[in-house]
């Protein structure tokens, strides 16, 4: 049963790798697909939030739930109706996140010195560089940035699932005896053997 589940994990990893490679081949389409997917998720999440707020109308936080649900639903509708504008906004947001995370890691590496300082400095510098590169080419780069990131995420997630599935099957093969292997029993050290 575990072998079958690991086989399914490997198949899922192959599907994700294939989707990532197709996305890297058609980056503009992958960007629009990413924005539309994010928009639909926001819309569905907003509708669920609104329904939950209506169901919990006796509580003190019903207005907060209504506002958050309505904002999520409105953002989802805007992303679905205008995916190009949504891609520009999400690309700028991603660039600012890269910059903020990079600066945070750089400052943290200088403030808290430890065994990971060099690695943290490299991560911080890479984040700042990536954020600057995305912002320099914005908004023209918004046609391919999100699609590239999403496709690379699919590719690496798929490769990690394939590695987990294949490695897990090999590990199980080493631990459990196969149909042609016989289990060798060790010397009998029980009290009955001593009595004999």
mmCIF file of C-alpha atoms in Angstrom:
data_model
loop_
_atom_site.group_PDB
_atom_site.id
_atom_site.type_symbol
_atom_site.label_atom_id
_atom_site.label_comp_id
_atom_site.label_asym_id
_atom_site.label_seq_id
_atom_site.Cartn_x
_atom_site.Cartn_y
_atom_site.Cartn_z
ATOM 1 C CA UNK A 1 0.000 0.000 0.000
ATOM 2 C CA UNK A 2 2.850 2.372 0.837
ATOM 3 C CA UNK A 3 4.584 1.461 -2.429
ATOM 4 C CA UNK A 4 1.415 2.333 -4.337
ATOM 5 C CA UNK A 5 1.134 5.697 -2.563
ATOM 6 C CA UNK A 6 4.772 6.466 -3.297
ATOM 7 C CA UNK A 7 4.165 5.532 -6.930
ATOM 8 C CA UNK A 8 1.280 8.012 -7.053
ATOM 9 C CA UNK A 9 3.547 10.623 -5.507
ATOM 10 C CA UNK A 10 6.089 10.007 -8.262
ATOM 11 C CA UNK A 11 3.407 10.289 -10.952
ATOM 12 C CA UNK A 12 2.177 13.562 -9.426
ATOM 13 C CA UNK A 13 5.764 14.824 -9.431
ATOM 14 C CA UNK A 14 6.099 13.957 -13.133
ATOM 15 C CA UNK A 15 2.873 15.867 -13.883
ATOM 16 C CA UNK A 16 4.156 18.917 -11.992
ATOM 17 C CA UNK A 17 7.513 18.773 -13.777
ATOM 18 C CA UNK A 18 5.742 18.580 -17.139
ATOM 19 C CA UNK A 19 3.496 21.519 -16.192
ATOM 20 C CA UNK A 20 6.531 23.527 -15.082
ATOM 21 C CA UNK A 21 8.374 22.851 -18.347
ATOM 22 C CA UNK A 22 5.308 23.802 -20.406
ATOM 23 C CA UNK A 23 4.968 26.969 -18.292
ATOM 24 C CA UNK A 24 8.594 27.887 -18.944
ATOM 25 C CA UNK A 25 7.964 27.410 -22.652
ATOM 26 C CA UNK A 26 4.877 29.648 -22.597
ATOM 27 C CA UNK A 27 5.702 32.164 -19.889
ATOM 28 C CA UNK A 28 3.125 34.800 -20.898
ATOM 29 C CA UNK A 29 0.343 32.210 -20.823
ATOM 30 C CA UNK A 30 1.618 30.936 -17.471
ATOM 31 C CA UNK A 31 1.493 34.490 -16.102
ATOM 32 C CA UNK A 32 -2.129 34.984 -17.177
ATOM 33 C CA UNK A 33 -3.021 31.543 -15.817
ATOM 34 C CA UNK A 34 -1.390 32.375 -12.480
ATOM 35 C CA UNK A 35 -3.257 35.668 -12.184
ATOM 36 C CA UNK A 36 -6.580 34.062 -13.127
ATOM 37 C CA UNK A 37 -6.038 31.218 -10.673
ATOM 38 C CA UNK A 38 -5.204 33.678 -7.910
ATOM 39 C CA UNK A 39 -8.268 35.747 -8.829
ATOM 40 C CA UNK A 40 -10.608 32.764 -8.676
ATOM 41 C CA UNK A 41 -9.134 31.708 -5.332
ATOM 42 C CA UNK A 42 -9.695 35.209 -3.958
ATOM 43 C CA UNK A 43 -13.254 35.264 -5.287
ATOM 44 C CA UNK A 44 -14.131 31.863 -3.834
ATOM 45 C CA UNK A 45 -12.450 32.711 -0.540
ATOM 46 C CA UNK A 46 -14.340 36.004 -0.373
ATOM 47 C CA UNK A 47 -17.671 34.276 -1.023
ATOM 48 C CA UNK A 48 -16.952 31.676 1.661
ATOM 49 C CA UNK A 49 -15.975 34.481 4.054
ATOM 50 C CA UNK A 50 -19.216 36.333 3.333
ATOM 51 C CA UNK A 51 -21.284 33.191 3.912
ATOM 52 C CA UNK A 52 -19.428 32.521 7.146
ATOM 53 C CA UNK A 53 -19.983 36.096 8.309
ATOM 54 C CA UNK A 54 -23.712 35.843 7.572
ATOM 55 C CA UNK A 55 -23.917 32.515 9.410
ATOM 56 C CA UNK A 56 -22.142 34.044 12.438
ATOM 57 C CA UNK A 57 -24.202 37.246 12.497
ATOM 58 C CA UNK A 58 -24.751 37.010 16.246
ATOM 59 C CA UNK A 59 -21.079 37.629 17.045
ATOM 60 C CA UNK A 60 -19.229 40.921 17.516
ATOM 61 C CA UNK A 61 -16.925 40.410 14.530
ATOM 62 C CA UNK A 62 -19.592 39.986 11.856
ATOM 63 C CA UNK A 63 -18.764 43.344 10.240
ATOM 64 C CA UNK A 64 -15.082 42.522 10.046
ATOM 65 C CA UNK A 65 -15.903 39.220 8.348
ATOM 66 C CA UNK A 66 -18.225 40.969 5.899
ATOM 67 C CA UNK A 67 -15.614 43.606 5.014
ATOM 68 C CA UNK A 68 -12.778 41.095 4.560
ATOM 69 C CA UNK A 69 -14.966 38.762 2.513
ATOM 70 C CA UNK A 70 -16.214 41.612 0.310
ATOM 71 C CA UNK A 71 -12.664 42.909 -0.258
ATOM 72 C CA UNK A 72 -11.393 39.446 -1.194
ATOM 73 C CA UNK A 73 -14.284 38.891 -3.581
ATOM 74 C CA UNK A 74 -13.814 42.349 -5.168
ATOM 75 C CA UNK A 75 -10.068 41.774 -5.604
ATOM 76 C CA UNK A 76 -10.798 38.403 -7.205
ATOM 77 C CA UNK A 77 -13.264 39.965 -9.652
ATOM 78 C CA UNK A 78 -10.747 42.676 -10.592
ATOM 79 C CA UNK A 79 -8.000 40.111 -11.217
ATOM 80 C CA UNK A 80 -10.314 37.966 -13.340
ATOM 81 C CA UNK A 81 -11.624 40.925 -15.368
ATOM 82 C CA UNK A 82 -8.228 42.641 -15.832
ATOM 83 C CA UNK A 83 -5.464 40.003 -15.679
ATOM 84 C CA UNK A 84 -2.863 42.305 -17.273
ATOM 85 C CA UNK A 85 -3.325 44.990 -14.626
ATOM 86 C CA UNK A 86 -3.405 42.276 -11.981
ATOM 87 C CA UNK A 87 -0.116 40.873 -13.258
ATOM 88 C CA UNK A 88 1.496 44.302 -13.009
ATOM 89 C CA UNK A 89 0.260 44.780 -9.449
ATOM 90 C CA UNK A 90 1.237 41.300 -8.312
ATOM 91 C CA UNK A 91 4.663 41.651 -9.923
ATOM 92 C CA UNK A 92 5.311 44.914 -8.106
ATOM 93 C CA UNK A 93 4.119 43.313 -4.864
ATOM 94 C CA UNK A 94 6.436 40.312 -5.401
ATOM 95 C CA UNK A 95 9.381 42.640 -6.108
ATOM 96 C CA UNK A 96 8.718 44.584 -2.917
ATOM 97 C CA UNK A 97 8.498 41.330 -0.970
ATOM 98 C CA UNK A 98 11.865 40.225 -2.368
ATOM 99 C CA UNK A 99 13.390 43.588 -1.434
ATOM 100 C CA UNK A 100 11.938 43.600 2.068
ATOM 101 C CA UNK A 101 12.983 40.013 2.760
ATOM 102 C CA UNK A 102 16.464 40.666 1.370
ATOM 103 C CA UNK A 103 16.999 43.795 3.466
ATOM 104 C CA UNK A 104 15.651 41.991 6.540
ATOM 105 C CA UNK A 105 18.117 39.128 6.028
ATOM 106 C CA UNK A 106 21.032 41.485 5.422
ATOM 107 C CA UNK A 107 20.314 43.492 8.565
ATOM 108 C CA UNK A 108 19.704 40.309 10.543
ATOM 109 C CA UNK A 109 23.004 38.828 9.400
ATOM 110 C CA UNK A 110 24.900 41.891 10.676
ATOM 111 C CA UNK A 111 22.964 42.152 13.940
ATOM 112 C CA UNK A 112 22.869 38.466 14.865
ATOM 113 C CA UNK A 113 26.220 36.946 14.043
ATOM 114 C CA UNK A 114 26.287 33.173 14.049
ATOM 115 C CA UNK A 115 27.286 30.107 12.072
ATOM 116 C CA UNK A 116 24.744 30.929 9.323
ATOM 117 C CA UNK A 117 25.879 34.540 8.792
ATOM 118 C CA UNK A 118 27.494 34.004 5.389
ATOM 119 C CA UNK A 119 24.524 32.020 4.068
ATOM 120 C CA UNK A 120 22.096 34.644 5.379
ATOM 121 C CA UNK A 121 24.124 37.407 3.691
ATOM 122 C CA UNK A 122 24.028 35.516 0.378
ATOM 123 C CA UNK A 123 20.260 34.999 0.671
ATOM 124 C CA UNK A 124 19.706 38.651 1.541
ATOM 125 C CA UNK A 125 21.844 39.928 -1.317
ATOM 126 C CA UNK A 126 20.092 37.586 -3.743
ATOM 127 C CA UNK A 127 16.668 38.788 -2.556
ATOM 128 C CA UNK A 128 17.619 42.446 -2.941
ATOM 129 C CA UNK A 129 19.125 41.806 -6.376
ATOM 130 C CA UNK A 130 16.053 39.908 -7.531
ATOM 131 C CA UNK A 131 13.714 42.618 -6.265
ATOM 132 C CA UNK A 132 15.720 45.351 -7.986
ATOM 133 C CA UNK A 133 15.859 43.405 -11.262
ATOM 134 C CA UNK A 134 12.088 42.898 -11.240
ATOM 135 C CA UNK A 135 11.398 46.556 -10.416
ATOM 136 C CA UNK A 136 13.809 47.857 -13.079
ATOM 137 C CA UNK A 137 11.898 46.010 -15.807
ATOM 138 C CA UNK A 138 8.453 46.805 -14.383
ATOM 139 C CA UNK A 139 5.755 46.980 -15.793
ATOM 140 C CA UNK A 140 7.056 45.423 -19.038
ATOM 141 C CA UNK A 141 8.482 42.458 -17.173
ATOM 142 C CA UNK A 142 5.165 41.692 -15.528
ATOM 143 C CA UNK A 143 4.215 39.633 -18.597
ATOM 144 C CA UNK A 144 6.753 36.951 -17.762
ATOM 145 C CA UNK A 145 7.886 37.336 -14.126
ATOM 146 C CA UNK A 146 4.938 35.645 -12.397
ATOM 147 C CA UNK A 147 4.746 32.895 -15.014
ATOM 148 C CA UNK A 148 8.446 32.176 -14.635
ATOM 149 C CA UNK A 149 8.256 32.038 -10.830
ATOM 150 C CA UNK A 150 5.136 29.861 -10.887
ATOM 151 C CA UNK A 151 6.598 27.488 -13.497
ATOM 152 C CA UNK A 152 9.870 27.181 -11.581
ATOM 153 C CA UNK A 153 7.919 26.471 -8.385
ATOM 154 C CA UNK A 154 5.990 23.706 -10.175
ATOM 155 C CA UNK A 155 9.199 22.294 -11.626
ATOM 156 C CA UNK A 156 11.081 22.161 -8.321
ATOM 157 C CA UNK A 157 8.063 20.872 -6.384
ATOM 158 C CA UNK A 158 7.669 18.129 -8.982
ATOM 159 C CA UNK A 159 11.344 17.185 -8.777
ATOM 160 C CA UNK A 160 11.151 17.009 -4.970
ATOM 161 C CA UNK A 161 8.044 14.767 -5.177
ATOM 162 C CA UNK A 162 9.785 12.482 -7.678
ATOM 163 C CA UNK A 163 12.840 12.281 -5.415
ATOM 164 C CA UNK A 164 10.639 11.505 -2.401
ATOM 165 C CA UNK A 165 8.663 8.849 -4.278
ATOM 166 C CA UNK A 166 11.655 7.088 -5.846
ATOM 167 C CA UNK A 167 13.751 7.364 -2.690
ATOM 168 C CA UNK A 168 10.882 6.088 -0.547
ATOM 169 C CA UNK A 169 10.359 3.078 -2.807
ATOM 170 C CA UNK A 170 14.082 2.260 -2.669
ATOM 171 C CA UNK A 171 14.094 2.607 1.099
ATOM 172 C CA UNK A 172 11.115 0.303 1.429
ATOM 173 C CA UNK A 173 12.830 -2.147 -0.913
ATOM 174 C CA UNK A 174 15.850 -2.209 1.389
ATOM 175 C CA UNK A 175 13.821 -2.658 4.555
ATOM 176 C CA UNK A 176 11.173 -5.181 3.512
ATOM 177 C CA UNK A 177 12.070 -8.576 2.079
ATOM 178 C CA UNK A 178 10.932 -9.213 -1.475
ATOM 179 C CA UNK A 179 9.212 -12.399 -2.712
ATOM 180 C CA UNK A 180 12.545 -14.045 -3.595
ATOM 181 C CA UNK A 181 14.295 -13.098 -0.395
ATOM 182 C CA UNK A 182 14.112 -15.337 2.631
ATOM 183 C CA UNK A 183 14.370 -13.968 6.102
ATOM 184 C CA UNK A 184 17.290 -15.574 7.889
ATOM 185 C CA UNK A 185 16.597 -16.302 11.469
ATOM 186 C CA UNK A 186 19.313 -15.727 13.982
ATOM 187 C CA UNK A 187 20.535 -18.200 16.568
ATOM 188 C CA UNK A 188 17.826 -19.376 18.909
ATOM 189 C CA UNK A 189 18.635 -17.872 22.313
ATOM 190 C CA UNK A 190 15.399 -18.593 24.077
ATOM 191 C CA UNK A 191 15.144 -20.559 27.315
ATOM 192 C CA UNK A 192 13.641 -23.485 25.414
ATOM 193 C CA UNK A 193 16.818 -23.750 23.338
ATOM 194 C CA UNK A 194 18.900 -23.794 26.519
ATOM 195 C CA UNK A 195 16.760 -26.592 27.957
ATOM 196 C CA UNK A 196 17.224 -28.637 24.819
#
